[in-house]
XYZ file of C-alpha atoms in Angstrom:
761
model
C 9.703 79.656 -6.642
C 9.443 82.795 -8.819
C 7.404 84.507 -6.274
C 9.945 84.138 -3.568
C 12.794 85.903 -5.802
C 10.401 88.382 -6.801
C 9.230 89.509 -3.241
C 10.719 93.109 -2.624
C 9.582 93.524 0.940
C 13.497 92.776 2.312
C 14.587 90.972 5.371
C 12.493 90.246 8.388
C 13.659 91.439 11.982
C 13.926 87.803 12.929
C 15.998 87.268 10.108
C 18.383 90.035 10.981
C 18.740 89.194 14.583
C 19.341 85.600 13.683
C 22.194 86.686 11.352
C 23.684 88.993 13.940
C 23.595 86.472 16.570
C 25.398 83.838 14.514
C 27.958 86.534 13.461
C 28.627 87.448 16.878
C 29.103 83.960 17.936
C 31.483 83.363 14.964
C 33.486 86.499 15.846
C 33.638 85.701 19.536
C 34.747 82.185 18.799
C 37.652 83.284 16.642
C 38.761 85.936 18.796
C 38.552 83.598 21.743
C 40.720 81.157 19.824
C 43.220 83.845 18.988
C 43.547 85.068 22.514
C 44.452 81.682 23.740
C 46.756 80.888 21.031
C 48.545 84.343 21.654
C 48.861 83.686 25.357
C 49.954 80.067 25.121
C 52.502 81.076 22.271
C 53.802 84.041 24.442
C 54.035 82.195 27.483
C 56.154 79.482 25.806
C 58.230 82.231 24.273
C 58.850 83.704 27.787
C 59.582 80.301 29.151
C 62.014 79.488 26.511
C 63.697 82.896 26.964
C 63.866 81.985 30.964
C 65.119 78.665 30.028
C 67.874 79.988 27.677
C 68.873 82.683 30.223
C 69.110 80.086 33.017
C 71.180 77.505 30.812
C 73.585 80.731 29.984
C 73.704 81.429 33.616
C 74.375 78.046 34.692
C 77.140 77.400 32.116
C 78.910 80.799 33.018
C 78.880 79.656 36.762
C 79.887 76.264 35.969
C 82.831 77.538 33.999
C 84.077 80.276 36.756
C 83.770 77.503 39.595
C 85.807 74.814 37.429
C 88.448 77.459 36.734
C 88.575 78.580 40.190
C 90.276 77.093 43.282
C 88.628 75.100 46.093
C 91.287 76.375 48.374
C 90.301 80.092 48.124
C 86.511 80.262 47.042
C 84.016 81.216 50.039
C 80.395 81.261 50.314
C 77.734 82.662 52.689
C 73.883 82.653 53.112
C 71.871 85.870 53.498
C 68.133 86.517 53.299
C 66.488 88.881 50.785
C 62.623 89.476 49.908
C 61.792 86.703 52.519
C 63.852 84.254 50.632
C 67.412 82.826 51.543
C 70.234 82.994 48.644
C 73.825 82.227 48.595
C 76.597 84.867 47.772
C 79.980 83.434 46.607
C 83.548 84.807 46.111
C 86.108 83.073 44.039
C 89.597 83.899 42.410
C 89.846 83.868 38.624
C 92.933 84.182 36.224
C 93.133 85.813 33.009
C 94.746 83.714 30.075
C 97.478 84.865 27.806
C 96.891 84.927 23.889
C 97.784 81.125 23.806
C 95.127 80.267 26.400
C 97.582 79.552 29.339
C 97.234 80.925 32.918
C 99.983 83.429 33.976
C 102.402 81.780 36.320
C 104.247 83.506 39.108
C 106.556 82.248 41.707
C 104.784 82.081 45.185
C 105.991 82.892 48.846
C 106.824 79.285 49.227
C 109.102 79.248 46.158
C 106.781 77.122 44.079
C 105.071 78.239 40.830
C 101.401 79.065 41.114
C 98.647 80.580 39.100
C 98.704 84.426 38.894
C 95.111 84.973 40.395
C 94.324 88.325 39.135
C 90.437 88.769 39.248
C 87.788 88.287 41.878
C 84.448 87.050 40.527
C 81.208 87.272 42.841
C 77.706 85.966 42.293
C 74.703 87.270 44.308
C 71.042 87.791 43.879
C 69.884 91.505 43.771
C 66.511 91.822 45.242
C 64.721 95.135 44.345
C 61.346 96.189 43.761
C 59.989 92.781 44.225
C 62.269 91.412 41.597
C 65.414 89.304 41.870
C 68.270 89.215 39.441
C 71.285 87.301 39.562
C 74.508 89.248 39.090
C 78.030 88.407 38.164
C 80.377 91.206 39.575
C 84.117 91.385 38.798
C 87.060 92.883 40.518
C 90.306 93.698 38.765
C 92.419 92.053 41.431
C 92.420 89.275 43.958
C 93.629 89.828 47.612
C 95.279 86.425 48.616
C 95.643 87.462 52.021
C 91.742 87.346 52.652
C 90.859 84.872 55.440
C 87.452 83.805 55.993
C 86.276 86.850 57.750
C 87.914 89.068 55.136
C 86.047 87.153 52.540
C 82.731 87.306 54.454
C 83.287 91.258 54.734
C 83.530 91.449 50.959
C 80.241 89.556 50.529
C 78.608 91.670 52.903
C 79.348 94.696 50.914
C 78.534 93.229 47.664
C 74.798 92.293 49.052
C 74.577 96.006 50.788
C 75.570 97.710 47.453
C 78.533 99.377 48.943
C 81.334 97.406 47.090
C 83.192 98.975 44.469
C 83.523 97.059 41.639
C 84.983 97.151 38.149
C 82.603 95.184 36.012
C 79.017 93.704 36.401
C 76.719 91.480 34.225
C 72.875 90.583 34.726
C 73.243 86.761 34.127
C 69.568 86.329 35.124
C 67.329 89.239 34.967
C 64.364 89.988 37.390
C 62.842 86.346 38.093
C 65.401 84.539 40.244
C 63.453 82.354 42.486
C 66.225 80.332 44.091
C 69.965 80.499 44.143
C 71.655 78.215 46.581
C 75.031 76.574 46.566
C 76.012 73.923 49.190
C 78.832 71.798 49.905
C 78.075 68.064 48.800
C 77.815 65.879 51.715
C 81.273 64.876 52.750
C 80.105 62.334 55.361
C 80.206 58.468 54.535
C 77.554 56.200 55.918
C 79.291 52.808 57.470
C 75.780 51.318 57.976
C 74.778 48.096 56.331
C 71.861 46.164 57.355
C 73.985 42.960 57.654
C 75.104 41.811 61.155
C 78.484 40.547 59.476
C 81.339 43.167 58.373
C 81.148 43.912 54.764
C 83.888 45.388 52.647
C 83.378 48.416 50.280
C 86.307 49.634 48.108
C 87.273 53.022 46.909
C 84.913 55.085 48.814
C 85.917 58.781 48.360
C 85.730 61.003 51.376
C 86.672 64.177 49.495
C 89.407 66.015 47.723
C 92.079 68.339 49.108
C 95.116 70.284 48.078
C 98.096 68.374 49.356
C 101.476 69.816 49.777
C 104.670 67.498 50.257
C 105.425 66.309 53.913
C 103.662 65.436 56.832
C 99.656 65.745 57.219
C 96.963 64.601 59.551
C 94.032 62.723 58.617
C 91.091 62.860 61.259
C 88.013 60.429 60.874
C 85.160 61.926 62.770
C 81.785 60.447 63.673
C 79.039 62.875 62.720
C 75.896 60.833 63.307
C 74.150 57.488 62.277
C 71.863 56.062 60.036
C 68.351 55.916 61.661
C 68.437 52.092 61.160
C 71.898 51.619 62.982
C 72.275 50.495 66.371
C 75.854 52.392 67.004
C 78.368 54.940 66.121
C 81.372 52.456 65.347
C 83.091 52.297 62.032
C 86.068 50.386 60.491
C 88.927 50.916 58.103
C 90.822 48.626 55.663
C 93.236 50.831 54.214
C 93.447 54.566 53.133
C 94.848 55.915 50.180
C 95.907 59.473 48.932
C 95.168 59.388 45.089
C 96.785 59.958 42.495
C 99.659 58.112 43.935
C 97.579 55.380 45.331
C 99.650 54.150 48.047
C 97.744 51.956 50.253
C 98.307 52.866 54.035
C 97.083 49.746 56.000
C 94.736 51.257 58.749
C 95.863 48.610 61.353
C 99.467 49.624 60.883
C 99.201 52.768 62.728
C 98.306 51.116 65.988
C 100.953 48.498 65.714
C 104.082 48.542 68.183
C 106.150 49.188 65.064
C 104.478 52.582 64.090
C 105.827 55.679 65.898
C 103.718 56.839 68.711
C 102.972 60.199 66.965
C 101.246 58.650 64.103
C 97.946 57.936 65.998
C 95.771 59.637 68.287
C 92.138 59.243 69.276
C 89.302 60.523 71.111
C 86.109 58.684 73.032
C 86.985 55.459 71.186
C 88.828 52.084 71.485
C 90.645 50.539 68.570
C 91.678 47.057 67.811
C 93.018 45.096 64.984
C 90.578 42.432 63.686
C 92.150 39.389 61.462
C 89.975 38.550 58.340
C 91.684 37.175 55.367
C 88.982 38.749 53.123
C 90.759 42.213 53.781
C 93.943 43.518 52.392
C 96.929 42.227 54.625
C 94.330 40.109 56.090
C 93.450 42.681 58.722
C 91.339 45.763 59.291
C 90.979 48.469 62.067
C 87.861 48.347 64.030
C 86.962 51.826 65.804
C 84.352 51.274 68.706
C 82.834 54.763 68.907
C 79.736 55.827 71.271
C 78.711 59.340 70.183
C 79.200 61.965 67.578
C 82.576 63.763 67.758
C 84.553 60.527 68.385
C 87.489 60.243 66.425
C 90.777 58.721 65.341
C 93.495 60.514 63.744
C 96.614 59.643 61.630
C 99.551 61.516 61.188
C 101.578 60.509 58.015
C 103.569 61.727 54.982
C 101.708 62.259 51.616
C 104.817 61.504 49.388
C 105.502 57.932 50.358
C 104.816 54.310 49.150
C 104.286 51.954 52.404
C 104.129 48.402 51.267
C 102.737 46.240 54.064
C 100.470 43.963 52.336
C 103.293 42.915 49.461
C 100.539 43.015 47.043
C 101.534 41.197 43.701
C 105.232 40.819 44.887
C 107.294 37.721 43.905
C 108.270 35.713 46.984
C 111.479 33.223 46.638
C 111.737 31.158 49.964
C 109.733 33.786 51.773
C 106.289 33.432 53.151
C 103.490 35.703 54.886
C 103.880 34.688 58.663
C 101.596 35.347 61.554
C 98.298 37.542 61.909
C 100.155 40.624 61.275
C 101.445 39.277 57.889
C 105.199 39.800 57.970
C 107.343 38.772 55.157
C 109.517 35.961 56.940
C 112.365 33.787 55.504
C 110.687 30.220 54.942
C 111.812 27.121 56.721
C 111.155 23.573 56.408
C 109.367 23.636 59.742
C 106.759 26.273 58.252
C 106.299 23.700 55.525
C 105.581 21.029 58.024
C 103.141 23.196 60.114
C 101.237 24.168 56.906
C 102.213 27.786 56.811
C 100.404 30.118 54.084
C 102.219 30.374 50.573
C 104.252 27.106 51.203
C 104.147 24.827 48.146
C 105.481 21.805 50.018
C 108.980 20.619 50.778
C 111.801 21.458 48.320
C 112.683 18.125 46.735
C 115.917 18.240 44.907
C 116.555 14.651 43.986
C 114.402 11.616 44.010
C 115.565 7.782 43.242
C 112.674 6.895 41.149
C 113.034 10.221 38.734
C 116.679 9.159 38.325
C 116.254 5.475 37.444
C 112.973 5.562 35.790
C 112.162 7.574 32.557
C 108.485 7.460 33.057
C 108.852 9.209 36.264
C 106.829 6.835 38.495
C 107.787 5.730 41.696
C 108.322 1.934 40.758
C 110.229 0.008 43.538
C 111.014 -3.669 44.214
C 113.022 -5.583 46.920
C 116.353 -6.714 45.912
C 118.842 -9.224 47.330
C 122.435 -8.274 47.980
C 124.912 -11.311 48.105
C 127.051 -11.357 51.293
C 126.717 -8.958 54.134
C 126.735 -5.235 52.802
C 128.912 -3.154 54.868
C 128.013 0.255 53.190
C 126.269 1.806 50.215
C 127.655 4.940 48.699
C 125.077 6.349 46.301
C 126.509 9.088 43.922
C 123.935 12.020 43.652
C 125.069 13.294 40.098
C 124.842 17.206 39.578
C 122.834 16.536 36.368
C 119.853 14.747 38.441
C 119.740 17.495 41.121
C 116.690 19.757 40.557
C 117.926 23.484 39.762
C 115.049 25.373 40.621
C 115.915 28.866 41.961
C 119.398 28.797 40.751
C 121.126 30.898 38.027
C 124.526 31.508 36.538
C 125.495 33.644 39.354
C 123.521 31.981 42.233
C 124.369 28.368 42.072
C 123.455 27.150 45.675
C 120.733 24.683 45.716
C 120.292 24.250 49.445
C 122.198 25.077 52.689
C 120.256 22.331 54.832
C 119.194 18.948 53.627
C 117.562 15.710 54.889
C 117.396 12.358 53.335
C 114.797 9.740 53.242
C 115.545 6.001 53.659
C 113.165 2.703 52.762
C 113.159 -0.696 54.132
C 112.186 -3.396 52.129
C 108.470 -4.780 52.281
C 109.429 -7.840 54.397
C 112.430 -7.034 56.114
C 113.771 -4.505 58.649
C 116.941 -2.236 57.881
C 119.402 -1.614 60.449
C 121.692 1.569 59.606
C 124.769 2.118 61.872
C 125.603 5.378 60.290
C 124.720 7.667 57.480
C 126.564 10.559 55.885
C 126.525 13.170 53.244
C 129.673 13.892 51.168
C 131.142 15.580 48.137
C 131.919 12.877 45.380
C 135.406 12.952 44.161
C 134.681 10.279 41.526
C 135.220 6.266 41.418
C 133.591 6.016 44.751
C 135.746 8.482 46.486
C 134.436 11.173 48.690
C 135.383 14.304 50.745
C 133.639 16.458 53.355
C 131.663 13.884 55.245
C 128.924 15.220 57.286
C 126.978 12.927 59.792
C 123.171 12.348 59.070
C 122.288 9.932 61.977
C 123.448 6.843 63.947
C 122.022 3.588 64.945
C 118.430 3.576 63.608
C 116.167 0.525 62.524
C 113.456 0.968 59.782
C 110.860 -1.538 60.066
C 109.833 -3.655 57.176
C 107.884 -1.500 54.679
C 108.668 1.514 56.730
C 110.821 4.713 56.118
C 112.877 6.993 58.050
C 113.858 10.633 57.603
C 117.100 12.126 58.797
C 117.185 15.364 60.835
C 117.856 18.582 58.924
C 121.530 19.045 58.761
C 123.809 22.135 57.645
C 125.287 20.956 54.532
C 126.104 23.244 51.376
C 124.507 21.911 48.278
C 126.168 24.054 45.640
C 126.004 22.969 41.809
C 129.242 24.465 41.086
C 132.626 24.681 42.857
C 134.865 27.752 42.815
C 136.357 26.952 39.338
C 132.539 26.639 37.996
C 132.939 22.976 37.677
C 129.799 20.702 38.320
C 129.690 19.351 41.807
C 128.419 15.636 42.532
C 127.353 14.471 45.850
C 127.335 11.098 47.764
C 124.955 9.558 50.671
C 126.989 6.924 52.614
C 125.137 4.477 54.670
C 126.653 1.731 56.801
C 124.142 -1.052 57.189
C 124.049 -3.236 60.412
C 123.118 -6.809 61.074
C 124.926 -10.047 60.237
C 122.492 -11.738 57.400
C 124.639 -12.622 54.557
C 121.718 -12.550 52.298
C 120.027 -9.189 53.045
C 117.063 -7.737 51.426
C 116.945 -3.961 50.549
C 114.389 -1.524 48.826
C 115.799 -0.904 45.386
C 115.115 1.319 42.210
C 116.594 -0.125 39.018
C 117.387 1.862 36.100
C 120.238 3.357 34.090
C 122.541 5.976 35.290
C 122.444 5.623 39.179
C 125.819 5.145 40.318
C 125.648 2.990 43.574
C 129.081 1.741 45.051
C 128.201 -1.192 46.874
C 130.758 -2.555 49.420
C 130.170 -6.197 50.267
C 131.491 -8.442 53.309
C 131.888 -12.148 53.141
C 132.170 -13.480 56.754
C 133.732 -16.427 57.953
C 133.194 -18.424 61.305
C 135.831 -18.893 63.773
C 136.339 -19.884 67.380
C 139.142 -18.163 69.733
C 141.387 -20.175 71.812
C 142.469 -18.409 74.995
C 144.927 -21.066 75.987
C 147.190 -20.356 73.056
C 145.668 -16.961 71.872
C 144.776 -18.403 68.572
C 141.929 -17.801 66.310
C 140.677 -21.266 65.000
C 139.364 -21.345 61.316
C 140.146 -22.541 58.094
C 142.052 -19.578 56.203
C 144.218 -18.393 53.367
C 145.857 -15.715 55.522
C 149.686 -14.593 55.607
C 151.521 -12.300 57.917
C 150.646 -9.009 57.348
C 147.215 -9.397 56.251
C 144.292 -7.557 57.780
C 141.050 -8.825 59.389
C 138.132 -7.574 61.334
C 135.972 -9.246 63.915
C 132.255 -9.397 64.421
C 130.088 -10.705 67.359
C 129.285 -10.287 70.681
C 131.016 -10.837 74.206
C 134.487 -11.079 72.400
C 137.550 -11.274 74.526
C 139.144 -8.270 75.986
C 141.576 -6.727 73.480
C 139.219 -7.550 70.477
C 136.672 -4.694 69.539
C 134.075 -5.892 66.993
C 133.444 -4.134 63.758
C 132.164 -1.629 62.833
C 132.974 -0.097 66.331
C 136.598 -0.602 65.487
C 137.045 1.113 61.993
C 140.673 0.021 61.733
C 141.556 -3.658 61.052
C 143.710 -6.267 63.062
C 146.995 -7.625 61.672
C 147.906 -11.266 61.298
C 151.246 -11.692 62.799
C 151.531 -15.530 62.756
C 149.447 -18.079 60.658
C 149.684 -21.952 60.894
C 151.333 -23.094 57.747
C 150.921 -25.322 55.814
C 147.603 -26.387 57.262
C 146.031 -23.002 57.738
C 143.815 -23.820 60.498
C 144.701 -21.031 63.016
C 146.401 -17.672 63.110
C 147.259 -14.965 65.617
C 146.576 -10.941 65.451
C 147.954 -7.797 66.668
C 146.487 -4.529 67.047
C 149.219 -2.772 65.066
C 151.326 -3.792 62.083
C 154.372 -5.606 63.609
C 153.022 -5.852 67.122
C 152.865 -8.583 69.705
C 150.012 -10.953 69.562
C 146.945 -10.104 71.426
C 146.465 -12.227 74.647
C 142.640 -13.217 75.015
C 141.241 -13.623 78.494
C 138.612 -16.239 77.421
C 137.752 -18.587 74.799
C 134.536 -18.354 72.749
C 132.913 -20.083 69.814
C 130.936 -18.916 66.695
C 132.434 -15.597 66.216
C 132.917 -14.031 62.785
C 135.790 -12.794 60.893
C 136.488 -11.266 57.493
C 139.426 -10.146 55.599
C 139.848 -6.324 54.830
C 140.333 -7.589 51.152
C 137.030 -9.175 51.160
C 135.250 -5.809 51.308
C 134.779 -5.726 47.542
C 133.533 -2.362 46.026
C 131.200 -2.586 42.997
C 129.629 0.019 40.797
C 126.020 -0.615 40.048
C 123.159 1.124 38.049
C 120.614 0.223 41.054
C 119.781 2.683 43.927
C 119.461 0.940 47.181
C 117.447 2.094 50.372
C 117.861 5.950 49.658
C 114.452 7.551 48.383
C 114.711 11.146 48.263
C 116.698 14.311 49.269
C 115.124 17.627 50.225
C 117.003 20.771 50.560
C 116.114 24.321 51.884
C 117.784 27.636 51.369
C 118.617 30.214 54.065
C 118.362 33.017 51.477
C 115.134 34.225 50.391
C 113.874 37.593 48.314
C 110.992 39.597 48.155
C 110.660 41.464 44.653
C 107.884 44.043 45.017
C 105.350 45.239 42.389
C 106.176 48.111 40.163
C 104.709 51.239 42.030
C 103.629 54.189 39.843
C 104.403 57.405 41.938
C 102.528 59.596 39.364
C 105.219 62.010 39.420
C 107.525 62.738 36.247
C 110.852 62.848 38.069
C 110.728 62.057 41.727
C 113.642 62.749 44.048
C 113.835 59.750 46.084
C 114.633 60.377 49.886
C 115.213 57.046 51.652
C 113.849 53.599 51.993
C 113.144 52.100 55.566
C 111.115 49.098 56.831
C 110.081 47.089 60.100
C 112.295 44.007 60.612
C 113.225 41.185 63.075
C 117.027 40.835 62.470
C 118.455 37.915 64.702
C 122.315 37.603 65.040
C 123.799 36.182 61.767
C 121.038 37.685 59.889
C 121.504 39.920 56.754
C 118.717 41.831 55.291
C 119.596 43.836 52.110
C 117.388 46.383 50.357
C 117.766 47.435 46.725
C 115.933 49.933 44.765
C 115.639 50.717 41.201
C 113.362 53.153 38.961
C 112.590 53.737 35.570
C 110.178 55.685 33.140
C 108.848 52.643 31.566
C 106.037 50.984 33.314
C 107.655 47.538 32.777
C 111.034 48.410 34.059
C 112.567 47.524 30.758
C 115.017 50.359 30.982
C 115.863 49.621 34.679
C 119.400 48.430 35.995
C 119.519 44.561 36.638
C 119.357 43.581 40.266
C 122.643 41.901 40.318
C 124.074 45.349 39.356
C 122.576 46.993 42.274
C 124.753 47.076 45.490
C 121.833 47.674 47.925
C 122.284 48.288 51.777
C 121.789 46.596 54.929
C 121.278 49.923 56.628
C 117.796 50.736 57.803
C 117.190 53.357 56.673
C 119.320 54.034 54.031
C 119.422 56.653 50.779
C 118.772 54.353 47.741
C 120.423 55.246 44.509
C 117.392 54.828 42.663
C 117.686 57.443 39.987
C 114.638 59.689 39.205
C 112.128 57.435 37.171
C 108.536 57.723 37.697
C 108.241 53.736 38.467
C 110.051 52.306 41.330
C 110.612 49.075 42.791
C 112.344 47.156 45.677
C 114.021 43.869 46.144
C 114.270 42.583 49.715
C 117.201 39.798 50.100
C 117.048 38.189 53.646
C 119.902 35.656 54.504
C 119.776 33.776 57.914
C 122.304 31.269 59.601
C 120.930 27.728 59.311
C 118.186 27.132 61.809
C 117.660 30.706 62.506
C 114.427 31.144 60.551
C 112.668 33.990 62.508
C 114.084 36.952 60.449
C 111.105 39.112 58.846
C 110.438 42.393 57.449
C 107.285 44.471 56.887
C 106.125 47.982 56.147
C 108.590 48.808 53.580
C 108.581 52.542 52.800
C 110.168 54.606 49.903
C 109.525 58.336 50.057
C 110.192 61.229 47.842
C 109.520 64.705 47.352
C 106.420 65.081 45.384
C 104.636 68.026 43.907
C 101.700 69.876 45.543
C 98.515 68.915 44.010
C 94.737 68.190 44.608
C 94.107 64.607 45.702
C 91.138 62.331 46.256
C 91.208 60.825 49.804
C 89.877 57.275 49.432
C 89.556 54.042 51.683
C 88.239 50.496 51.702
C 85.916 50.607 54.491
C 83.807 48.274 56.609
C 80.061 48.386 57.043
C 77.944 46.818 59.525
C 74.600 47.274 61.203
C 76.174 49.032 64.143
C 78.183 51.570 62.270
C 77.704 55.093 62.212
C 78.436 58.197 59.457
C 81.952 59.437 59.222
C 83.596 62.576 57.621
C 87.364 63.377 57.280
C 89.280 66.426 58.344
C 92.358 66.878 56.544
C 95.210 68.831 58.551
C 91.832 70.348 60.650
C 89.721 71.209 57.827
C 86.651 68.922 56.581
C 86.924 67.558 53.201
C 84.204 68.333 50.484
C 83.480 66.723 47.257
C 82.367 69.645 45.525
C 79.276 71.701 45.571
C 75.613 71.369 44.596
C 74.133 74.403 42.865
C 70.448 74.896 42.746
C 69.280 77.769 40.420
C 65.439 78.200 39.568
C 63.621 81.321 37.809
C 59.822 81.821 38.077
C 57.369 84.385 36.637
C 53.575 84.888 36.299
C 52.108 85.202 32.840
C 48.322 85.912 32.715
C 47.611 84.034 35.857
C 50.014 81.074 34.893
C 53.281 80.328 36.770
C 56.055 79.816 34.561
C 58.976 77.788 36.294
C 62.491 76.346 35.260
C 65.124 75.021 37.546
C 68.559 73.514 37.153
C 70.314 71.407 39.909
C 73.879 70.373 39.277
C 77.125 69.545 40.867
C 80.421 70.803 40.097
C 84.109 70.823 41.475
C 86.523 73.812 41.616
C 89.323 71.704 39.861
C 92.151 74.149 39.502
C 94.780 73.435 42.171
C 96.213 76.791 41.816
C 99.604 75.366 41.030
């Protein structure tokens, strides 16, 4: 060991070379790592700078587009450096110290934004480098049309435009700058062979002014999987007012002819309950360019489907869904929205507190001439009546039941107003001469009869049903409901047998009659001069009686008249004294089971519609209708600034009008509602209304064009033209930057969509 450290001969060449190689390798390794790290760091630094510059440019462009107006901006494509770019021109407005745009009066006498600057974007390509420039002109020429704006852009690209200020928003390394309208076409294709409804489909936005406009739906092509170019529409809406325009309305016979045109298509209304108003419009098209076009007013509410409306005695009628006055015959035919016959009185409900239909057979002693059943006011159902409207029905019908083991003969039946204690007035016939088989029932026809719960002095009114029973059985069975509170006045007849002797013109029978008493006769094949009861309602008068044996008497047709001369003798006839027709009040209801009623007046109270306008100036209300003679249709309109109409005028205090159209005194509230009153003559139930329109002068504003559409496997693609110009949903912007760094390509890209939201108003 000591020898090694004491060797003074130095390092050998091998040792020096070895150390040098190791040192070189170490230095090279460290240098290589440093170069790699530096290049990576500098590349990421450059990429970050590119990203920041790109994000800044994107936000600047987004802000300019959003604050501009889609009605004025314009873009064009051009080539530079072997690539295609977009140049765009748009108006801008300078804000005041409070951040608001300056407002001026436009040529159409409406306030609008004072556009006072022009902003342009384009890519400047020079010496192999492309930069995105933002150029500003300190004025805006609102008179420029499409060609004029393209001339300005061409000067901008050529470098001959005089500008006021310019900023480089992306320097040198723009790789792509493209702005394209978002696809405006809607694909109506669905793989299903059955129609499928799709709601709230947006076709685009557009600046809409008050008044009349055109909407054209144009076929633009078809899905590769589709077998055709057809399409179908349920309804169309112009938001934000959200008034549904039923598509099938435009081809109906009630729409003015100028509202619909078409080219290359056939159209038809398809009835399907899955769609609003139970219909949609089918458009059979065969090629690109086929179209339908609607002309309509922007600022209106057309109610065709009566969504969320309240109906009273009104139904939807027919495939075209019209609001028709309801009738009992509609109920019998099972029309939509009928909840059954309007029952106003039931015998079991009156006589049984449990409310069940408990019936039994009852015997009435002696022959019953008639039963007068009082229909007490407090037993009549009051549905649909108010303090101001007390009519419960304008037509009625009555149901009669026979007993379970005996038929029931009814000679006559009437409805009348009860005057108390069995009296009545205003008798109206129900029917004559019917026989109800045992266990059966019979409904009278519907008859005109005013069932008003109050008289002119606001007193409650009772009613009465009067039935004259036929047959001669002294012990008749009847269907009966027993209970308390049912006032039935029963008139009984006790018959006596007699013979008639033509030789002496005498009636032979034991009796207790005196001259002046009154009698009725009953039987078949009676002698001439004698009319049987009940065909003869007035009695015969006794003019001579056997005294003291009381075995015969003579009669006359009038008080104090001559005795009747009989032309033949008969045996086993019947007679009874008028005084034998005793009337008794009972708490039992006989034979009469139910009373139904129907009104000849109905109403439609619409939903509350939001015009989305602060103080609309309402123009007029109009509607389609069928108004036969004797029909009265009255429309009332009201408005309020509260969504629930808490401050609106009560309907009863609005006079309304039957004029179609007429100007409603609706006020200027944001929310509006109508009430339609339909009143017909009895048995003239055909009156209806449809397509109720209320218009107003609304503001100019940007709106969405929406629709509920129908997709199917043979449907095509469609776009919309508004007043001749295609709609757009906005714009898609694609901006990318790219640069080379030590053989490495650095790339950043941003793709976004944006809409020019400023209406300019």
